[in-house]
CSV table of C-alpha atoms in Angstrom, one decimal:
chain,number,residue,atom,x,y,z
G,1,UNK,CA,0.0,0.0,0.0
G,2,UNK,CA,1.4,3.7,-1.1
G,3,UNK,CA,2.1,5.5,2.3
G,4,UNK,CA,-0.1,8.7,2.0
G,5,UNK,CA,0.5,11.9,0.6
G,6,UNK,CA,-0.7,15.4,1.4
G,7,UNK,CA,-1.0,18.5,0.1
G,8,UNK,CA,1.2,21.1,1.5
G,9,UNK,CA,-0.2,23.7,4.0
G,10,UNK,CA,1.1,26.9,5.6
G,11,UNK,CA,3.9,27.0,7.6
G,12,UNK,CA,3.0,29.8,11.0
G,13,UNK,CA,5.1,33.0,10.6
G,14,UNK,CA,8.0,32.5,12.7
G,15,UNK,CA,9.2,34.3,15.6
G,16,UNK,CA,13.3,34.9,15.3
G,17,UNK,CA,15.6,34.6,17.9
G,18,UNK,CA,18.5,36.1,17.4
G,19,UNK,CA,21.7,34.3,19.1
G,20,UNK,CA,25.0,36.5,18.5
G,21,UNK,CA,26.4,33.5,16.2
G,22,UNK,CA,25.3,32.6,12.7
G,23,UNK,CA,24.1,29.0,11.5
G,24,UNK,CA,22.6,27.2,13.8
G,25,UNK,CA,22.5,24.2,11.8
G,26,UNK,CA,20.7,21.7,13.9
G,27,UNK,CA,18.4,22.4,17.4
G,28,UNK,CA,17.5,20.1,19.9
G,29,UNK,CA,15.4,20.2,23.2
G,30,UNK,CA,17.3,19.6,26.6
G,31,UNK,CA,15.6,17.9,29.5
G,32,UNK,CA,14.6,21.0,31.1
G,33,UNK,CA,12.8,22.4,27.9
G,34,UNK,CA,15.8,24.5,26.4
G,35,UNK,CA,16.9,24.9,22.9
G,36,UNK,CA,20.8,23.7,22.1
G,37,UNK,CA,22.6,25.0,19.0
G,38,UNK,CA,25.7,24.7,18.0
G,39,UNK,CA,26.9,27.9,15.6
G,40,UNK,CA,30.1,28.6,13.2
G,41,UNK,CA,32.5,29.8,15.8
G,42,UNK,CA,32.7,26.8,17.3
G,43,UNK,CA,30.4,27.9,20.4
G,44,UNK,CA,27.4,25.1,21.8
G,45,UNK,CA,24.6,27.8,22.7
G,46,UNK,CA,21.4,27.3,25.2
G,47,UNK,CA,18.5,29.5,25.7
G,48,UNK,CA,14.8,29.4,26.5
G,49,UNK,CA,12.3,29.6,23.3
G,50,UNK,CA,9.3,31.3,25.0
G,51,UNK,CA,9.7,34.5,27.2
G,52,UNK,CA,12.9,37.1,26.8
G,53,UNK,CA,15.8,34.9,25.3
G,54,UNK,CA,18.7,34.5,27.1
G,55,UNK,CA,21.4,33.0,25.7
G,56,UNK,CA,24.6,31.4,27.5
G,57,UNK,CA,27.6,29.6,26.1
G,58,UNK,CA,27.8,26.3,27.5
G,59,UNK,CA,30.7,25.0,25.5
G,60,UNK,CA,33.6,25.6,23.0
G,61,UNK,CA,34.2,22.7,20.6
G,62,UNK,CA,37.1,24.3,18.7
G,63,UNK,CA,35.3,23.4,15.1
G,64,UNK,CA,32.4,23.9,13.4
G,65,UNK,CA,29.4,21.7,15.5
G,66,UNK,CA,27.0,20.7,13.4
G,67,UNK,CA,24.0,17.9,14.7
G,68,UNK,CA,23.2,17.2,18.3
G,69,UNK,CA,22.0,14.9,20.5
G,70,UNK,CA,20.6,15.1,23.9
G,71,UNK,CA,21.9,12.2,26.4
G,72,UNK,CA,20.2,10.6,29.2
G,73,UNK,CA,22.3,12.2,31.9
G,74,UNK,CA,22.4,15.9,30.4
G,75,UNK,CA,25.6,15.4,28.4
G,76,UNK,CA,25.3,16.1,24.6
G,77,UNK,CA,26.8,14.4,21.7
G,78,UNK,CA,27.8,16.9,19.0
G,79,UNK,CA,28.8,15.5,15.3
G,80,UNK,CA,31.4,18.4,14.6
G,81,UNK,CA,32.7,19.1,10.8
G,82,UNK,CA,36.3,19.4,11.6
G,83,UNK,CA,36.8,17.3,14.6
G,84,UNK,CA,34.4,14.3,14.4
G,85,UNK,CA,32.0,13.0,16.8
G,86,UNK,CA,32.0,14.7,20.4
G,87,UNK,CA,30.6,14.1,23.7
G,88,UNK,CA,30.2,17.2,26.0
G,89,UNK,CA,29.4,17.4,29.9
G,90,UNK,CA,27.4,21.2,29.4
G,91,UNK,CA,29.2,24.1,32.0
G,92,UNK,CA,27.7,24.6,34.9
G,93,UNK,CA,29.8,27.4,36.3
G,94,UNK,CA,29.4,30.0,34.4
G,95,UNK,CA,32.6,29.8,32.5
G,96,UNK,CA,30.9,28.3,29.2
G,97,UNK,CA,33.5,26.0,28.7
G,98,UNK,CA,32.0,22.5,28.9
G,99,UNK,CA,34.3,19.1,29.1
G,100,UNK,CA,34.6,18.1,25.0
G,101,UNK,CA,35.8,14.7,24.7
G,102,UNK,CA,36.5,13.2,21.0
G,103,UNK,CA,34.7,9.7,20.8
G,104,UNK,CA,35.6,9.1,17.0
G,105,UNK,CA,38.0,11.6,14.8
G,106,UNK,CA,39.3,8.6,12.7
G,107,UNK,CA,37.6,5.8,11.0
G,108,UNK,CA,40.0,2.9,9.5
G,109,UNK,CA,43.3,5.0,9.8
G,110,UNK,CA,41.6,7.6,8.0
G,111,UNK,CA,40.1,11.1,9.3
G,112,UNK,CA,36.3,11.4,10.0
G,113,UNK,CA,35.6,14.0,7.4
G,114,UNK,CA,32.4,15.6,7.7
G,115,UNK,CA,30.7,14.0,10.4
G,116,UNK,CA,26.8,15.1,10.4
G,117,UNK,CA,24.2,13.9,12.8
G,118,UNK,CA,23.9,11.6,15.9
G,119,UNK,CA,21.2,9.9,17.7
G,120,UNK,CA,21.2,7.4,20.6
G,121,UNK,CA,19.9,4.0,21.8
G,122,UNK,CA,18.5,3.4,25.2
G,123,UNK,CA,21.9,1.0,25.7
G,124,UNK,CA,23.9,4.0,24.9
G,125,UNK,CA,24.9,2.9,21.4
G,126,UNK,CA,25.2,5.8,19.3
G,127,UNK,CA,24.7,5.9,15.7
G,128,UNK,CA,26.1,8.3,13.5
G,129,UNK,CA,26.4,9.8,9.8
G,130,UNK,CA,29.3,11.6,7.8
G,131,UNK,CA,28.0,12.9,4.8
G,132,UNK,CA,31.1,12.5,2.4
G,133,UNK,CA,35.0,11.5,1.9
G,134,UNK,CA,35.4,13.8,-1.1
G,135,UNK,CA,33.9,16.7,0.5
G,136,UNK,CA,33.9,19.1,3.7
G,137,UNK,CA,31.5,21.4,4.5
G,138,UNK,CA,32.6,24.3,2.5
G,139,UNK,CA,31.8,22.5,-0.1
G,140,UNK,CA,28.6,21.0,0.6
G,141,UNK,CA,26.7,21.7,-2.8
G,142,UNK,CA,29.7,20.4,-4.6
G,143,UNK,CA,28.7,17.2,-3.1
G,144,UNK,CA,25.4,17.5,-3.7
G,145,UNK,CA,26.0,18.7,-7.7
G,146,UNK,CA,28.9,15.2,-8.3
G,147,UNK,CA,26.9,13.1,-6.2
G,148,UNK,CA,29.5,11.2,-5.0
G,149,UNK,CA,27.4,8.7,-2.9
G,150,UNK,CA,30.5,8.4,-0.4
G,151,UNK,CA,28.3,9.1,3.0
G,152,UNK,CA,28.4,6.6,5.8
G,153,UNK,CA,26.2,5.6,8.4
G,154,UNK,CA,28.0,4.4,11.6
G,155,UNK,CA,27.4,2.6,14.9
G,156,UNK,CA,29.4,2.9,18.0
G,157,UNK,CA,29.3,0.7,20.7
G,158,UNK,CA,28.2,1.7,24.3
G,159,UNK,CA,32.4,0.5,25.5
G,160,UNK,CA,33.9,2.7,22.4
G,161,UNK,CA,35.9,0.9,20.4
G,162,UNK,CA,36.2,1.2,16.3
G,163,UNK,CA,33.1,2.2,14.7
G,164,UNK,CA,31.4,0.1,12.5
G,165,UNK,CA,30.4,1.0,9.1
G,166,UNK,CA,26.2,-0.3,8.8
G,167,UNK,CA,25.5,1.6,5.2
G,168,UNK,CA,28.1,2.9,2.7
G,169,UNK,CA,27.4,4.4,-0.6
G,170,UNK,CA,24.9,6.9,0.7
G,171,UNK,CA,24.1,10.4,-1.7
G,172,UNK,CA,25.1,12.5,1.2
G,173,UNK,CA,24.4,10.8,4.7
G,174,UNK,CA,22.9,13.6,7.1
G,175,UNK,CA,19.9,13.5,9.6
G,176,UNK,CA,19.7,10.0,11.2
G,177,UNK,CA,17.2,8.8,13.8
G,178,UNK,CA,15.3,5.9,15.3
G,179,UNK,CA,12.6,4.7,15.3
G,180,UNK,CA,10.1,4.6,18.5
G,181,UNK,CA,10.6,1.1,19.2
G,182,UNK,CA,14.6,0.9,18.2
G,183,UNK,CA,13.7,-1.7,16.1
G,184,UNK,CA,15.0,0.3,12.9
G,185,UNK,CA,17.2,3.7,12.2
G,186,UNK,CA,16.2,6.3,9.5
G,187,UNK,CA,18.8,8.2,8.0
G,188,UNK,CA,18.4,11.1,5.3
G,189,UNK,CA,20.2,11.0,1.8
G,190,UNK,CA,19.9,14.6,1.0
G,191,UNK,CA,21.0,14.2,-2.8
G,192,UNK,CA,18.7,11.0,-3.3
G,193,UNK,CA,15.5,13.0,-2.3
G,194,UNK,CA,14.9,10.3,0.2
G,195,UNK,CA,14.7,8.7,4.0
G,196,UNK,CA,16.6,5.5,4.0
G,197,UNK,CA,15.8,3.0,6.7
G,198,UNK,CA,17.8,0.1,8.0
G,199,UNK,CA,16.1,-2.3,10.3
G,200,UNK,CA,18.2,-3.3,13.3
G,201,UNK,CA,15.8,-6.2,14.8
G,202,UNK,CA,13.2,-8.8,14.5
G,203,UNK,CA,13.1,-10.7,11.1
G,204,UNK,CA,14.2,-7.7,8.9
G,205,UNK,CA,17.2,-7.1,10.7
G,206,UNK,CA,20.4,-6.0,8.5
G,207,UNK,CA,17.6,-5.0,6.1
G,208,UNK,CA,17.8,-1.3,3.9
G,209,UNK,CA,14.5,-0.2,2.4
G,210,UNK,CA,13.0,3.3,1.8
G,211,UNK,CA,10.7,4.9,4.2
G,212,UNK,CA,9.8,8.0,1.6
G,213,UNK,CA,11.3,8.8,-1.4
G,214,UNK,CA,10.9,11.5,-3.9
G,215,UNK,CA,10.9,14.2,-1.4
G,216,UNK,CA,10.0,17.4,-2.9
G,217,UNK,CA,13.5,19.0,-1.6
G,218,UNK,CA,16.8,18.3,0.4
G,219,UNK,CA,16.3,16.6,3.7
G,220,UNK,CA,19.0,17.3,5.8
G,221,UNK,CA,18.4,16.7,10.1
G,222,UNK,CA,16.0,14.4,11.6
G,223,UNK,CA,14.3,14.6,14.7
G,224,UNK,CA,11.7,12.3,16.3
G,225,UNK,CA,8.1,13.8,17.9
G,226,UNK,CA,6.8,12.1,21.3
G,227,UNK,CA,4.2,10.5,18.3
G,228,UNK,CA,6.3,9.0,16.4
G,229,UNK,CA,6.6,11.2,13.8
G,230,UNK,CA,9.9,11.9,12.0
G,231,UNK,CA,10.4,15.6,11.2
G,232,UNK,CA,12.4,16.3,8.7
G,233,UNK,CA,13.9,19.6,7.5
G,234,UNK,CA,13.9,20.3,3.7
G,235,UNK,CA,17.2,22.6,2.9
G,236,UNK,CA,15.7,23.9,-0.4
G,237,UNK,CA,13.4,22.6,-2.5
G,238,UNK,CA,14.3,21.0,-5.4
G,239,UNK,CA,15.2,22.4,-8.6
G,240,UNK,CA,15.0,21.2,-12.2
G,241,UNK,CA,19.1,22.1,-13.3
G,242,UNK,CA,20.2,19.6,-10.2
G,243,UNK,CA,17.8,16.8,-11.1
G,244,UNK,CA,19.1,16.6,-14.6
G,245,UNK,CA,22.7,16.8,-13.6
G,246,UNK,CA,21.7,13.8,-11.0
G,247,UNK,CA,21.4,11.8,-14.1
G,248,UNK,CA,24.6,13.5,-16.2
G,249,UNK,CA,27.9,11.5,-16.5
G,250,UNK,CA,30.2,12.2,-13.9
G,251,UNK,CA,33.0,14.3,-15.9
G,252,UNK,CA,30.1,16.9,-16.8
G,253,UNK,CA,28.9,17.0,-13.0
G,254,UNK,CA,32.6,17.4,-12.1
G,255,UNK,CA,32.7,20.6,-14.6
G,256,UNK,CA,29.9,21.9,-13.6
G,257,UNK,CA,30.6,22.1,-10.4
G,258,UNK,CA,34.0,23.8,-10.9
G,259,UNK,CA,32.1,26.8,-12.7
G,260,UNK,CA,30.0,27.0,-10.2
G,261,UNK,CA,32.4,26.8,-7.2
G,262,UNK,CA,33.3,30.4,-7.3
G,263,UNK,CA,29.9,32.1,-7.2
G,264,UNK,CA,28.0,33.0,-4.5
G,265,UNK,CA,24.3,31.0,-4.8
G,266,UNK,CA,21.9,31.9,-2.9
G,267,UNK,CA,19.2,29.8,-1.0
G,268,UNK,CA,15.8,30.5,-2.3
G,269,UNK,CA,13.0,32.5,0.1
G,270,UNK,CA,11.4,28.8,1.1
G,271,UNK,CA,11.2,27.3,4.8
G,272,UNK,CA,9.4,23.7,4.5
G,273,UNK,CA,9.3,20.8,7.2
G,274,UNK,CA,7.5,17.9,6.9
G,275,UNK,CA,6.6,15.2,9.5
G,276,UNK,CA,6.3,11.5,8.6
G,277,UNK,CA,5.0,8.5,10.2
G,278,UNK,CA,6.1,5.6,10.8
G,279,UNK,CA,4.7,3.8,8.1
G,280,UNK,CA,6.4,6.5,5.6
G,281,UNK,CA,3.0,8.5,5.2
G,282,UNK,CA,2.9,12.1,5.3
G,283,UNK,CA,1.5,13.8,8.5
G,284,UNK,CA,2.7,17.6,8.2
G,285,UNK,CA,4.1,19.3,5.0
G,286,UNK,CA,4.2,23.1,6.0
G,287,UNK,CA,5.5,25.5,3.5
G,288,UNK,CA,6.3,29.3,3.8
G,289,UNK,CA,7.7,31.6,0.9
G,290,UNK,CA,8.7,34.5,2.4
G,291,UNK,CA,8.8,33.4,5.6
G,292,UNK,CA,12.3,35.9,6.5
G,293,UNK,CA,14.0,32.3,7.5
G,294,UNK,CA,16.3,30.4,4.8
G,295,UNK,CA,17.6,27.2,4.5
G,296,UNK,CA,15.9,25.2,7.2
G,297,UNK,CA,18.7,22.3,8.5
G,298,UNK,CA,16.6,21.9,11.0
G,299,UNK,CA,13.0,21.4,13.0
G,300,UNK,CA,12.5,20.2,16.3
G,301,UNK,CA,9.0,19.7,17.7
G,302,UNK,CA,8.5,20.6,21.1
G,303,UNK,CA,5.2,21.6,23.2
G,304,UNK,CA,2.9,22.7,20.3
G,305,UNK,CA,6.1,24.7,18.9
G,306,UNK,CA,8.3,24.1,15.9
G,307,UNK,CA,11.9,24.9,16.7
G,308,UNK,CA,14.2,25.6,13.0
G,309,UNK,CA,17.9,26.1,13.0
G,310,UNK,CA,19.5,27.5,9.6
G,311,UNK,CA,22.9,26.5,8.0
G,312,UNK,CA,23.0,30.1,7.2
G,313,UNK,CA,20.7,32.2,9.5
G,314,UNK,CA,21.8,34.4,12.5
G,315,UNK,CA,19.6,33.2,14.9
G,316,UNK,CA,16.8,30.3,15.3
G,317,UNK,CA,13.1,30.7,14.7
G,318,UNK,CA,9.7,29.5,16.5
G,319,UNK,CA,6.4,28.6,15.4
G,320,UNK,CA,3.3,27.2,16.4
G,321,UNK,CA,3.0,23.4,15.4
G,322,UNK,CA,-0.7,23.4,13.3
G,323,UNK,CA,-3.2,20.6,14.7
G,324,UNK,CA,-3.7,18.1,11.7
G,325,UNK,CA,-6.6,18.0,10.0
């Protein structure tokens, strides 16, 4: 059975919060009903969503932090572009310099380039994306434009230890999550359109399907709702030049991507989340042109509120969460 489809409906106007730092690329929800960001300097933010915004520093990663994860006992895990895949003990002195500790900078003798987004079992086993070898952050689209299909999805055991590589060949890994129930984890191929799932137990296990596919732009971070549902952030939507070079030989997405290193390209006017279910139907598609928030990397629902964080924004944004119909 086709999971179902809706038509899109209006995204709230947002209410921006501005933080002192630019890209907050992903946001999550601490125990105690804050917002955590990490932005490009390298600083791990917190604040309060509703009320007067206060924001402290509660850590320094020294790199570019990028998807977050809330732990059990308050510490965070933080997939940073530069330095791999971090766990940090918050401050909680008033210095803002937390405890970083590197979990993984290295995978098979070779750097962990680009690592992307992090979630966690109840056991503690983490599971984690990098979203290519050929390319770091900087250049992003160029991955997106070659298609390299180099991203990774990882798990680490709860005692450390080497990473294990559970899905290669991915068209840039990014958001991952899991399910309710464990039993499977979702992870978002940005250049493939699509949610790829791999089931971890029961008689699928070692499995790879699709949940959704043909997404009508870039899903980049994942989050999971209290219901089940999977939001996912859509970068951009898509756009007809990229689809047809998806399906160009290699040497003319290669040269095309050169010409267009050098410009500047900007993100069009669009902010678009969409919630999914667990059967890979659509419950939310919210759209907003105009909405004075670009690039969406991120959605996070919490409390009748949709938290977005922006590769490229200076601050986050809030919104109410619409009642489905």
């Amino acid at each position: 059975m086709t999971p179902q489809r809706i038509a899109p409906r209006p995204l709230p106007s947002p209410r921006l919060i501005p933080l002192g730092g630019r890209g907050p690329e992903d946001v999550v929800v601490d125990h105690e009903g804050r917002v955590v960001t990490g932005v490009e300097d390298g600083r791990v933010l917190r604040l309060h969503p509703h009320g007067p915004a206060r924001v402290e520093q509660i850590a320094r990663t020294g790199g570019r932090p990028l998807g977050l994860e809330v732990l059990p006992d308050g510490r965070l895990l933080v997939c940073d572009a530069e330095r791999g895949l971090l766990r940090i003990t918050p401050d909680s002195g008033g210095s803002g310099e937390g405890k970083v500790e590197v979990l993984v900078d290295s995978v098979a003798s070779a750097p962990l380039r680009f690592c992307s987004n992090a979630t966690a079992a109840a056991d503690g086993t983490v599971y984690f994306t990098a979203s290519s070898t050929r390319y770091g952050l900087q250049d992003w689209l160029g991955d997106l434009m070659e298609h390299t299909a180099t991203g990774r999805l990882f798990r680490l055991r709860p005692d450390g230890g080497t990473p294990e590589v559970l899905l290669d060949g991915l068209d840039f890994a990014n958001g991952v999550v899991l399910s309710e129930d464990e039993s499977c984890v979702v992870v978002a191929e940005t250049g493939a359109y699509r949610l790829t799932r791999l089931w971890l137990s029961g008689p699928r296990a070692g499995h790879r399907d699709t949940l959704i596919e043909d997404l009508p732009g870039f899903p980049d971070n994942l989050s999971r709702a209290a219901d089940g549902t999977i939001w996912v952030a859509l970068a951009g939507p898509r756009q007809a030049p990229l689809d047809w070079l998806r399906h160009a030989p290699v040497q003319v997405r290669r040269a095309v991507w050169r010409a267009v290193r050098p410009l500047r390209i900007r993100p069009l006017p669009v902010a678009r989340v969409m919630g999914i279910g667990p059967d890979g139907g659509v419950r939310h598609d919210l759209r907003r042109r105009r909405a004075g928030y670009r690039m969406v990397t991120s959605v996070y629902a919490h409390e009748g509120a949709l938290v977005l964080g922006s590769l490229l924004e200076d601050g986050i944004a809030v919104c109410e969460l619409p009642e489905l119909s």
